[in-house]
Amino acid sequence: MFRKLHEPVSAVLTINIDGVPAAADPHESVAAVILREAEPWTRLTPVTGSKRAPYCMMGVCFECLAQVDGVASVQTCLEPVSDGMRVARQITPRRIGK
Amino acid sequence: MNRLDVLIVGAGPAGMAAAVAARRVGLDVMVIDDQPAPGGQIWRSIETSARRDDILGPSYVEGRAAVEAFRASGAAYRPRTQLWRIEPGFHAFVSRDRRSQEIKAKALILATGAQERPVPFPGWTLPGVLTVGAAQILLKNAGQVPAGPVWVAGSGPLPLLYMVQLLRAGGQIAGYLDTTPTGQWLSALRHLPRALRAASDLTKGLHWSAMLRESKTPVVKGVIELEALGEDRIETVRYRTNTGATVTSKADTLLIHEGVVPHLHAPLSLDCAVAWNSAQDCYVPVVDNWGETSRENLFIAGDGAGVAGAKAAQLRGELSALRVAEKLGRISTDAIATSARRIRRKLNRELALRPFLDSLFKPRPQVFAPVDGAIVCRCEEVTAGEIRALATIGQPGPNQIKGATRAGMGPCQGRQCGYTVTRILGAAQNRPPADVGFYHIRAPLKPVTLGELASLDQTAAHDR
């Protein structure tokens, strides 16, 4: 859906999105990386199960919620990537303790 | 933790300028911000985006000096920190790295800026539909552009600026669906004499329009209705113009922008007085000419106090910081009077263009009256039709609608649906928006986990 102007060059990081490795630049947000994926969505809604993707990129729409390193409902537009980060699309409503 | 002189919320133009001014007069200052780096949205990623300076242009690059001054100011800076509760006094409750903390301060400056006005239309929740601001943030933060030709829809200076930046970056534009009501030029004209005082900004806008014409970007004027269609992502865009023509086109991405509105959740949670601004179609906090709200020692600086742009935000930040210093007895009334005169002269120049822009880019009526099938509350998936159906049973306000439909109860807490609910009720009940009011905003202002709440007790014990 989105493409990078330059391939990641400086110290490429790798994050893992639902088991698929993705290259990332330092400082960019997890949401930005997801928007370059073949499946550019982050969560299924708890009400009708429809797909949602990052919409505002500034922390006010909560569409980019995903599970990051085991923590559910992380706003991925506010979350900078780090090497080895594990991201999972959020396909069920959040549960206490997850 | 000791009580700070002033806690500043937000590290954009207003917050950074306030911090620099407050530090200059020796105040004990902390700035918290939910982003990982200073700059706010306008100067997002300014410290790491140097290779994109030519694309983003001079007004963006200007932010680098502001961020450097802020970094050098000696203000304590806490990035990636979310404010979720404020109690009078002031006690601010924040979360960082999944732990919560209480911060005490004698004065509070909210420099939380603005967000793009939510514009519900059928299909706006589909992946591939984003705001123009979101696409610009992706360019600033990640150096990325829509992979295919992008449709840009809406009104205002931001779509023009983004399209110019996108063309410089080598991106492709399928077309610009200009929703600015045709003929608004005429009503804007009466504000032109004053706007000429800000001639350089006016020229900038004309320059963007000229660049767009030269690029042969298809422009459709007078677009009044918009629809995004697709299964799991946008596949086509359908629009209708004021001449009645309906057009359907293939679409990979669609960006929308219909102006910006102040962030009000924090001041509303403290019952600060707000007033309806019909020129900007939003509530603005009631503040004096220092930015102080109806609650003593609580200030709002920058676009959060009414949208006026980055330069005005810096000046308003400075004014609030000076007033805080005076109230805390750190500078004399005479000293701030001299500084304030100088700042206000500049501020008047910055505000000169605003009435012209507000009038020229006043949103089309359809922005506030989405069709029945459009989702209004994105989180809880409540449609305009469901809200309208309840609007005339008695005379419910936004909070009754919230209780009946769950609109506004999801994680965004009404940031996306609040205004639309107010406007739908207003139209159905024949009441002005000021009468209808807004959701009652309560803490937590951002979702907080039980673990974060529990960590408060541990940090308090640690302090003892």
Coordinates of C-alpha atoms in Angstrom, one line a residue:
Chain A
M1 CA 0.0 0.0 0.0
F2 CA 3.0 2.3 0.8
R3 CA 6.5 2.1 -0.4
K4 CA 9.8 3.5 0.9
L5 CA 11.6 6.2 -1.1
H6 CA 14.9 4.5 -0.3
E7 CA 15.5 1.0 0.7
P8 CA 16.4 0.8 4.4
V9 CA 20.2 1.4 4.4
S10 CA 21.6 2.5 7.7
A11 CA 21.7 -0.4 10.2
V12 CA 18.7 -2.3 8.9
L13 CA 16.6 -3.8 11.7
T14 CA 14.3 -6.8 11.3
I15 CA 11.0 -7.0 13.0
N16 CA 8.7 -10.0 12.8
I17 CA 5.0 -9.5 11.8
D18 CA 2.9 -12.6 12.4
G19 CA 6.0 -14.8 11.7
V20 CA 7.1 -12.9 8.6
P21 CA 10.3 -10.9 8.8
A22 CA 10.2 -7.3 7.7
A23 CA 13.1 -4.8 7.2
A24 CA 12.9 -1.5 9.0
D25 CA 14.9 1.7 9.5
P26 CA 15.7 2.9 13.0
H27 CA 13.2 5.5 14.3
E28 CA 10.3 4.5 12.1
S29 CA 7.0 3.4 13.7
V30 CA 5.7 -0.2 13.6
A31 CA 2.6 1.1 11.9
A32 CA 4.7 2.5 9.0
V33 CA 6.3 -0.9 8.5
I34 CA 2.9 -2.7 8.5
L35 CA 1.7 -0.3 5.8
R36 CA 4.4 -1.6 3.5
E37 CA 3.3 -5.3 4.0
A38 CA 1.3 -7.3 1.4
E39 CA -1.3 -7.5 4.2
P40 CA -1.4 -3.9 5.3
W41 CA -3.8 -4.2 8.2
T42 CA -3.4 -4.3 12.0
R43 CA -6.5 -5.6 13.6
L44 CA -10.0 -7.1 13.3
T45 CA -12.7 -5.1 15.0
P46 CA -14.2 -6.7 18.1
V47 CA -17.8 -5.8 16.9
T48 CA -18.0 -7.1 13.3
G49 CA -14.5 -8.6 12.7
S50 CA -13.7 -6.2 9.9
K51 CA -10.1 -5.3 9.0
R52 CA -8.7 -2.0 10.1
A53 CA -5.4 -0.3 9.3
P54 CA -3.5 2.7 10.6
Y55 CA -5.6 5.8 9.8
C56 CA -4.3 8.9 11.7
M57 CA -0.7 8.0 12.5
M58 CA -0.7 10.4 15.5
G59 CA -2.3 8.4 18.3
V60 CA -5.9 9.6 18.1
C61 CA -7.8 6.9 16.2
F62 CA -6.6 3.6 17.8
E63 CA -7.0 1.7 14.5
C64 CA -3.3 0.6 14.5
L65 CA -3.6 -1.4 17.7
A66 CA -1.6 -4.6 17.6
Q67 CA 0.2 -7.0 19.9
V68 CA 3.8 -6.0 20.3
D69 CA 6.2 -8.3 22.2
G70 CA 3.3 -9.9 23.9
V71 CA 1.5 -6.8 25.0
A72 CA -2.0 -6.3 23.4
S73 CA -3.5 -3.1 22.1
V74 CA -0.3 -1.2 21.6
Q75 CA -0.7 1.9 19.4
T76 CA 1.8 0.9 16.7
C77 CA 1.9 4.5 15.3
L78 CA 3.5 5.6 18.5
E79 CA 5.8 2.6 18.8
P80 CA 9.3 2.9 17.2
V81 CA 10.7 -0.4 15.8
S82 CA 13.5 -2.2 17.6
D83 CA 15.5 -5.2 16.2
G84 CA 13.8 -8.5 16.8
M85 CA 10.5 -7.0 17.8
R86 CA 7.6 -9.4 17.5
V87 CA 4.3 -8.0 16.2
A88 CA 1.1 -9.9 15.9
R89 CA -2.1 -8.5 14.3
Q90 CA -4.8 -8.2 16.8
I91 CA -7.6 -10.6 15.9
T92 CA -9.5 -11.0 19.1
P93 CA -10.7 -8.5 21.7
R94 CA -8.2 -7.8 24.4
R95 CA -8.3 -10.1 27.4
I96 CA -7.2 -9.3 30.9
G97 CA -3.7 -10.7 31.6
K98 CA -2.7 -10.7 27.9
Chain B
M1 CA 9.0 13.6 43.7
N2 CA 9.3 17.4 44.2
R3 CA 6.6 19.7 42.9
L4 CA 7.7 21.2 39.6
D5 CA 7.1 24.9 38.8
V6 CA 5.5 23.9 35.5
L7 CA 4.6 20.7 33.7
I8 CA 4.2 21.1 30.0
V9 CA 2.2 18.5 28.1
G10 CA 3.3 18.2 24.4
A11 CA 6.6 18.8 22.7
G12 CA 5.4 20.5 19.6
P13 CA 6.0 24.2 18.6
A14 CA 4.0 25.6 21.6
G15 CA 5.3 23.2 24.2
M16 CA 9.0 23.6 23.2
A17 CA 8.8 27.4 23.0
A18 CA 7.1 27.4 26.4
A19 CA 9.8 25.2 27.9
V20 CA 12.6 27.4 26.4
A21 CA 11.0 30.6 27.8
A22 CA 10.3 29.1 31.2
R23 CA 13.8 27.8 31.5
R24 CA 15.2 31.2 30.5
V25 CA 13.7 32.7 33.6
G26 CA 14.9 29.8 35.8
L27 CA 11.7 27.8 36.2
D28 CA 11.8 24.1 37.1
V29 CA 10.3 22.6 33.9
M30 CA 9.3 19.2 32.7
V31 CA 7.9 18.4 29.3
I32 CA 6.0 15.1 28.6
D33 CA 5.0 14.0 25.1
D34 CA 3.5 10.8 23.7
Q35 CA 5.8 10.8 20.7
P36 CA 9.3 9.3 20.8
A37 CA 11.0 12.5 19.7
P38 CA 10.3 16.3 20.0
G39 CA 8.7 18.4 17.2
G40 CA 5.0 17.7 17.4
Q41 CA 3.2 16.6 14.3
I42 CA 4.4 19.6 12.2
W43 CA 8.0 18.8 12.8
R44 CA 7.6 15.1 13.3
S45 CA 10.9 13.2 13.2
I46 CA 12.8 16.4 12.5
E47 CA 16.0 15.1 14.2
T48 CA 16.2 12.0 11.9
S49 CA 14.8 13.1 8.6
A50 CA 17.6 15.3 7.2
R51 CA 17.8 13.3 3.9
R52 CA 14.2 14.4 3.2
D53 CA 14.7 18.2 3.7
D54 CA 14.4 19.0 0.0
I55 CA 11.1 17.1 -0.2
L56 CA 9.5 18.5 2.9
G57 CA 10.6 22.1 2.3
P58 CA 11.7 25.1 4.4
S59 CA 8.8 25.4 6.9
Y60 CA 9.6 21.9 8.0
V61 CA 13.3 22.4 8.2
E62 CA 12.8 25.5 10.4
G63 CA 11.7 23.1 13.1
R64 CA 15.2 21.8 13.6
A65 CA 16.4 25.1 15.2
A66 CA 13.3 25.0 17.5
V67 CA 14.1 21.4 18.6
E68 CA 17.8 22.3 19.2
A69 CA 16.9 25.2 21.4
F70 CA 14.5 23.0 23.3
R71 CA 17.1 20.3 23.8
A72 CA 19.6 22.9 25.0
S73 CA 17.1 24.5 27.4
G74 CA 17.7 22.3 30.3
A75 CA 14.0 21.3 30.6
A76 CA 13.5 17.8 31.7
Y77 CA 12.0 15.9 28.8
R78 CA 10.0 12.7 28.9
P79 CA 9.1 11.3 25.5
R80 CA 6.8 8.3 25.0
T81 CA 4.8 9.4 28.0
Q82 CA 1.0 9.5 28.0
L83 CA -1.0 11.7 30.2
W84 CA -4.1 9.9 31.4
R85 CA -5.4 11.9 34.4
I86 CA -5.0 15.4 35.8
E87 CA -6.2 16.4 39.3
P88 CA -6.4 20.0 40.5
G89 CA -3.3 21.1 42.3
F90 CA -1.8 19.8 39.9
H91 CA -1.3 16.1 40.0
A92 CA -0.7 14.6 36.6
F93 CA -0.8 10.8 36.1
V94 CA 1.3 9.5 33.2
S95 CA 2.4 6.2 31.8
R96 CA 5.7 5.4 30.3
D97 CA 7.1 2.0 29.4
R98 CA 3.9 0.4 30.8
R99 CA 4.5 2.0 34.3
S100 CA 2.5 4.9 35.7
Q101 CA 3.8 7.8 37.7
E102 CA 2.3 10.9 39.4
I103 CA 3.9 14.2 38.6
K104 CA 3.1 17.3 40.8
A105 CA 3.4 20.8 39.4
K106 CA 2.4 24.3 40.5
A107 CA 1.3 25.2 37.0
L108 CA 0.3 23.3 33.9
I109 CA 0.7 24.2 30.2
L110 CA -1.3 22.0 27.9
A111 CA 0.3 22.2 24.5
T112 CA -1.4 19.2 23.0
G113 CA -2.2 20.7 19.6
A114 CA -4.8 19.6 17.2
Q115 CA -6.0 16.6 15.3
E116 CA -7.5 16.3 11.9
R117 CA -11.3 16.8 11.9
P118 CA -12.9 13.3 11.6
V119 CA -14.9 13.1 8.4
P120 CA -17.3 10.1 8.3
F121 CA -18.3 8.8 4.9
P122 CA -19.1 5.2 3.8
G123 CA -15.9 3.2 3.6
W124 CA -13.7 5.6 5.6
T125 CA -12.8 2.7 7.9
L126 CA -11.4 0.5 5.1
P127 CA -7.6 -0.2 5.1
G128 CA -6.1 2.2 2.5
V129 CA -8.1 5.2 3.6
L130 CA -6.0 7.4 5.7
T131 CA -5.9 11.1 6.6
V132 CA -3.6 13.4 4.6
G133 CA -1.8 14.2 7.8
A134 CA -1.2 10.5 8.3
A135 CA 0.4 10.2 4.9
Q136 CA 2.5 13.3 5.6
I137 CA 3.7 11.8 8.9
L138 CA 4.6 8.6 7.0
L139 CA 6.7 10.7 4.7
K140 CA 8.4 12.5 7.6
N141 CA 8.9 9.6 9.9
A142 CA 9.5 6.7 7.5
G143 CA 10.3 8.3 4.2
Q144 CA 7.4 6.5 2.5
V145 CA 4.8 7.4 0.0
P146 CA 1.7 5.6 -1.4
A147 CA 2.9 2.8 -3.6
G148 CA 0.4 3.5 -6.4
P149 CA -1.4 6.6 -7.7
V150 CA -3.2 8.1 -4.6
W151 CA -6.5 9.9 -4.5
V152 CA -6.4 13.0 -2.3
A153 CA -9.8 14.4 -1.1
G154 CA -10.7 17.4 1.0
S155 CA -10.0 21.0 1.5
G156 CA -7.5 23.3 3.1
P157 CA -3.8 24.1 2.9
L158 CA -2.5 20.7 4.0
P159 CA -3.7 18.7 1.0
L160 CA -2.0 21.2 -1.3
L161 CA 1.3 21.1 0.7
Y162 CA 1.3 17.3 0.9
M163 CA 0.6 16.9 -2.8
V164 CA 3.5 19.2 -3.6
Q165 CA 5.8 17.2 -1.2
L166 CA 4.6 14.0 -2.8
L167 CA 5.3 15.2 -6.3
R168 CA 8.8 16.3 -5.2
A169 CA 9.3 12.8 -3.7
G170 CA 8.4 11.2 -7.1
G171 CA 5.0 9.9 -5.9
Q172 CA 1.9 9.7 -8.2
I173 CA -1.4 11.4 -7.7
A174 CA -4.5 9.8 -9.2
G175 CA -6.4 13.1 -8.6
Y176 CA -7.4 15.8 -6.2
L177 CA -11.0 15.7 -5.2
D178 CA -11.4 19.3 -4.0
T179 CA -14.3 19.5 -1.6
T180 CA -14.0 23.2 -0.9
P181 CA -17.5 24.6 -1.6
T182 CA -17.3 26.6 -4.8
G183 CA -18.0 30.3 -4.3
Q184 CA -16.4 30.5 -0.9
W185 CA -13.8 32.7 -2.5
L186 CA -16.4 35.4 -2.4
S187 CA -17.0 35.3 1.4
A188 CA -13.3 34.9 2.0
L189 CA -12.5 38.1 0.0
R190 CA -13.6 40.4 2.9
H191 CA -10.8 39.0 5.0
L192 CA -8.2 39.5 2.2
P193 CA -7.0 43.0 3.3
R194 CA -6.0 41.7 6.7
A195 CA -4.6 38.5 5.1
L196 CA -2.2 40.6 3.1
R197 CA -0.3 41.4 6.3
A198 CA 0.7 37.7 6.0
A199 CA 1.6 38.1 2.4
S200 CA 4.5 35.6 2.5
D201 CA 2.2 32.7 3.7
L202 CA -0.4 33.7 1.1
T203 CA 2.2 33.6 -1.6
K204 CA 3.3 30.1 -0.4
G205 CA -0.3 28.8 -0.9
L206 CA -0.5 30.3 -4.4
H207 CA 2.8 28.8 -5.2
W208 CA 1.6 25.3 -4.2
S209 CA -1.5 25.7 -6.4
A210 CA 0.7 26.8 -9.3
M211 CA 2.9 23.7 -8.8
L212 CA -0.1 21.5 -8.8
R213 CA -1.4 23.0 -12.1
E214 CA 2.0 22.6 -13.8
S215 CA 2.2 19.0 -12.7
K216 CA -1.1 18.4 -14.6
T217 CA -2.6 16.7 -11.6
P218 CA -6.2 16.0 -12.3
V219 CA -8.4 18.2 -10.1
V220 CA -12.1 17.8 -9.6
K221 CA -13.8 20.8 -8.0
G222 CA -17.0 21.0 -6.1
V223 CA -16.9 17.4 -4.7
I224 CA -19.7 17.0 -2.2
E225 CA -20.0 13.3 -1.4
L226 CA -17.4 10.6 -1.1
E227 CA -17.5 6.9 -0.8
A228 CA -14.8 4.3 -0.5
L229 CA -15.7 0.8 -1.7
G230 CA -13.9 -2.5 -1.2
E231 CA -14.0 -5.8 0.6
D232 CA -10.9 -5.9 2.9
R233 CA -9.4 -2.7 1.6
I234 CA -10.3 0.2 -0.6
E235 CA -10.7 -0.9 -4.3
T236 CA -12.7 2.0 -5.7
V237 CA -13.6 5.6 -4.8
R238 CA -17.0 7.0 -5.8
Y239 CA -17.7 10.8 -5.6
R240 CA -20.4 13.1 -6.5
T241 CA -20.0 16.8 -7.5
N242 CA -22.3 19.7 -7.1
T243 CA -23.3 19.4 -10.7
G244 CA -24.8 16.0 -10.0
A245 CA -22.1 13.9 -11.7
T246 CA -21.2 10.6 -10.0
V247 CA -17.9 9.1 -10.9
T248 CA -16.4 5.8 -9.8
S249 CA -12.6 5.1 -10.2
K250 CA -10.1 2.5 -9.2
A251 CA -8.3 3.4 -6.0
D252 CA -5.4 1.9 -4.1
T253 CA -5.2 4.6 -1.4
L254 CA -7.4 7.5 -0.5
L255 CA -6.3 10.4 1.7
I256 CA -8.9 12.7 3.3
H257 CA -8.5 16.1 5.1
E258 CA -11.1 18.6 6.1
G259 CA -9.2 20.9 8.5
V260 CA -8.0 20.4 12.0
V261 CA -9.6 20.9 15.5
P262 CA -8.1 21.4 18.9
H263 CA -7.4 18.4 21.2
L264 CA -9.9 19.0 24.1
H265 CA -9.9 15.9 26.1
A266 CA -7.5 17.1 28.9
P267 CA -9.2 20.5 29.4
L268 CA -12.7 19.0 29.2
S269 CA -11.8 16.4 31.8
L270 CA -11.1 19.3 34.2
D271 CA -14.3 21.1 33.3
C272 CA -12.5 24.0 31.7
A273 CA -14.9 26.4 30.0
V274 CA -15.1 26.0 26.2
A275 CA -17.0 28.0 23.6
W276 CA -18.2 27.1 20.2
N277 CA -16.2 28.8 17.4
S278 CA -18.5 28.8 14.3
A279 CA -15.7 30.1 12.0
Q280 CA -13.6 27.0 12.7
D281 CA -16.6 24.6 13.4
C282 CA -15.3 23.4 16.7
Y283 CA -15.1 24.1 20.4
V284 CA -12.2 26.1 21.7
P285 CA -11.2 26.5 25.3
V286 CA -12.0 29.9 26.8
V287 CA -8.6 31.4 27.6
D288 CA -7.3 34.9 28.5
N289 CA -4.6 36.6 26.4
W290 CA -1.9 34.6 28.2
G291 CA -3.6 31.3 27.5
E292 CA -4.9 30.8 31.1
T293 CA -8.1 28.8 31.2
S294 CA -11.1 29.2 33.5
R295 CA -9.1 27.1 36.0
E296 CA -6.3 29.0 37.7
N297 CA -2.7 28.2 36.7
L298 CA -3.9 25.9 33.9
F299 CA -2.8 27.2 30.6
I300 CA -3.4 26.1 27.0
A301 CA -0.9 27.2 24.4
G302 CA -0.8 26.6 20.6
D303 CA -3.4 25.0 18.4
G304 CA -5.1 23.4 21.4
A305 CA -6.4 26.8 22.3
G306 CA -7.8 27.4 18.8
V307 CA -6.1 26.5 15.5
A308 CA -3.6 29.2 14.3
G309 CA -0.5 27.3 13.1
A310 CA 3.0 26.6 14.2
K311 CA 4.5 30.1 14.4
A312 CA 1.5 31.4 16.4
A313 CA 1.8 28.3 18.6
Q314 CA 5.4 29.2 19.5
L315 CA 4.4 32.7 20.4
R316 CA 1.5 31.6 22.5
G317 CA 3.7 29.1 24.3
E318 CA 6.1 31.9 25.2
L319 CA 3.3 34.1 26.5
S320 CA 2.0 31.3 28.7
A321 CA 5.4 30.5 30.1
L322 CA 6.1 34.2 31.0
R323 CA 2.7 34.5 32.7
V324 CA 3.5 31.4 34.8
A325 CA 6.8 32.9 35.8
E326 CA 5.1 36.1 36.8
K327 CA 2.5 34.3 38.9
L328 CA 5.2 32.3 40.6
G329 CA 7.0 35.6 41.4
R330 CA 10.0 34.9 39.2
I331 CA 9.8 37.9 37.0
S332 CA 8.2 41.3 37.5
T333 CA 5.0 42.5 35.9
D334 CA 7.0 45.3 34.2
A335 CA 9.5 42.8 32.7
I336 CA 6.8 40.6 31.2
A337 CA 4.8 43.6 29.9
T338 CA 7.8 44.6 27.7
S339 CA 8.3 41.0 26.4
A340 CA 4.6 40.5 25.9
R341 CA 4.2 43.6 23.8
R342 CA 6.9 42.3 21.4
I343 CA 5.4 38.8 21.2
R344 CA 1.9 40.1 20.7
R345 CA 3.0 42.2 17.8
K346 CA 4.3 39.1 16.1
L347 CA 1.3 37.1 17.0
N348 CA -1.1 39.6 15.4
R349 CA 0.9 39.2 12.2
E350 CA 0.7 35.4 12.4
L351 CA -3.1 35.5 13.1
A352 CA -3.8 37.9 10.1
L353 CA -4.2 35.1 7.6
R354 CA -6.5 33.0 9.8
P355 CA -9.9 34.5 9.1
F356 CA -9.2 34.3 5.4
L357 CA -8.3 30.7 5.6
D358 CA -11.2 29.8 7.9
S359 CA -13.6 31.4 5.5
L360 CA -12.1 30.0 2.3
F361 CA -11.8 26.5 3.6
K362 CA -14.9 26.3 5.8
P363 CA -16.0 22.6 5.5
R364 CA -18.9 21.6 3.3
P365 CA -22.1 20.9 5.2
Q366 CA -21.9 17.2 4.3
V367 CA -18.9 16.8 6.6
F368 CA -21.3 17.3 9.6
A369 CA -24.2 15.3 8.1
P370 CA -22.9 11.9 7.1
V371 CA -25.3 9.6 5.2
D372 CA -27.2 7.0 7.3
G373 CA -25.0 4.1 6.3
A374 CA -21.7 5.8 7.3
I375 CA -19.9 4.6 10.4
V376 CA -19.6 7.5 12.8
C377 CA -18.0 5.8 15.8
R378 CA -15.1 3.8 14.3
C379 CA -14.3 1.9 17.5
E380 CA -17.8 0.6 18.3
E381 CA -19.1 0.7 14.7
V382 CA -22.1 2.9 15.2
T383 CA -23.6 4.4 12.1
A384 CA -25.0 7.9 11.5
G385 CA -28.4 6.3 10.9
E386 CA -28.5 4.6 14.4
I387 CA -27.7 7.9 16.0
R388 CA -30.2 9.8 13.9
A389 CA -32.9 7.3 14.8
L390 CA -32.5 8.1 18.5
A391 CA -31.9 11.8 18.1
T392 CA -35.6 12.7 18.2
I393 CA -36.8 10.3 20.9
G394 CA -37.0 13.0 23.6
Q395 CA -34.0 15.3 23.2
P396 CA -31.0 13.2 24.0
G397 CA -27.5 14.8 24.4
P398 CA -24.2 13.2 23.4
N399 CA -24.0 11.3 26.7
Q400 CA -27.4 9.6 26.3
I401 CA -26.4 8.6 22.8
K402 CA -23.2 7.2 24.2
G403 CA -25.1 5.2 26.8
A404 CA -27.6 3.9 24.3
T405 CA -25.3 3.0 21.4
R406 CA -21.8 2.7 22.9
A407 CA -20.6 5.5 20.4
G408 CA -17.6 7.1 22.1
M409 CA -16.9 4.2 24.5
G410 CA -14.1 2.5 22.5
P411 CA -10.4 3.0 22.9
C412 CA -10.3 6.4 21.1
Q413 CA -12.8 7.7 23.6
G414 CA -14.8 9.9 21.3
R415 CA -11.8 11.5 19.6
Q416 CA -13.2 10.4 16.2
C417 CA -17.0 10.5 16.7
G418 CA -17.5 13.3 19.3
Y419 CA -18.1 16.2 17.0
T420 CA -20.2 14.2 14.5
V421 CA -22.5 13.0 17.3
T422 CA -22.9 16.6 18.4
R423 CA -23.7 17.8 14.9
I424 CA -26.1 15.0 14.0
L425 CA -28.1 15.7 17.3
G426 CA -28.0 19.5 16.6
A427 CA -29.4 19.0 13.1
A428 CA -32.1 16.6 14.2
Q429 CA -33.1 18.7 17.2
N430 CA -32.7 22.0 15.5
R431 CA -30.3 23.2 18.1
P432 CA -26.9 24.9 17.6
P433 CA -23.9 22.7 18.5
A434 CA -23.1 25.0 21.4
D435 CA -26.4 23.9 23.0
V436 CA -25.9 20.2 22.3
G437 CA -22.5 20.1 24.0
F438 CA -20.0 17.3 23.9
Y439 CA -19.3 14.0 25.5
H440 CA -18.5 14.2 29.2
I441 CA -14.8 13.5 29.2
R442 CA -13.4 11.6 32.2
A443 CA -10.1 10.0 33.1
P444 CA -8.4 7.8 32.0
L445 CA -7.8 10.0 29.0
K446 CA -5.9 7.2 27.3
P447 CA -6.4 3.5 27.9
V448 CA -4.4 2.3 31.0
T449 CA -3.8 -1.3 32.0
L450 CA -4.4 -2.7 35.4
G451 CA -0.7 -3.3 35.7
E452 CA 0.0 0.4 35.0
L453 CA -2.5 1.4 37.7
A454 CA -0.9 -1.0 40.2
S455 CA 2.6 0.3 39.4
L456 CA 1.5 3.7 40.8
D457 CA 1.5 2.3 44.3
Q458 CA 5.0 1.0 43.8
T459 CA 6.4 4.3 42.5
A460 CA 4.7 6.1 45.5
A461 CA 6.3 3.7 47.9
H462 CA 9.6 4.2 46.2
D463 CA 9.2 8.0 46.7
R464 CA 8.7 7.6 50.4

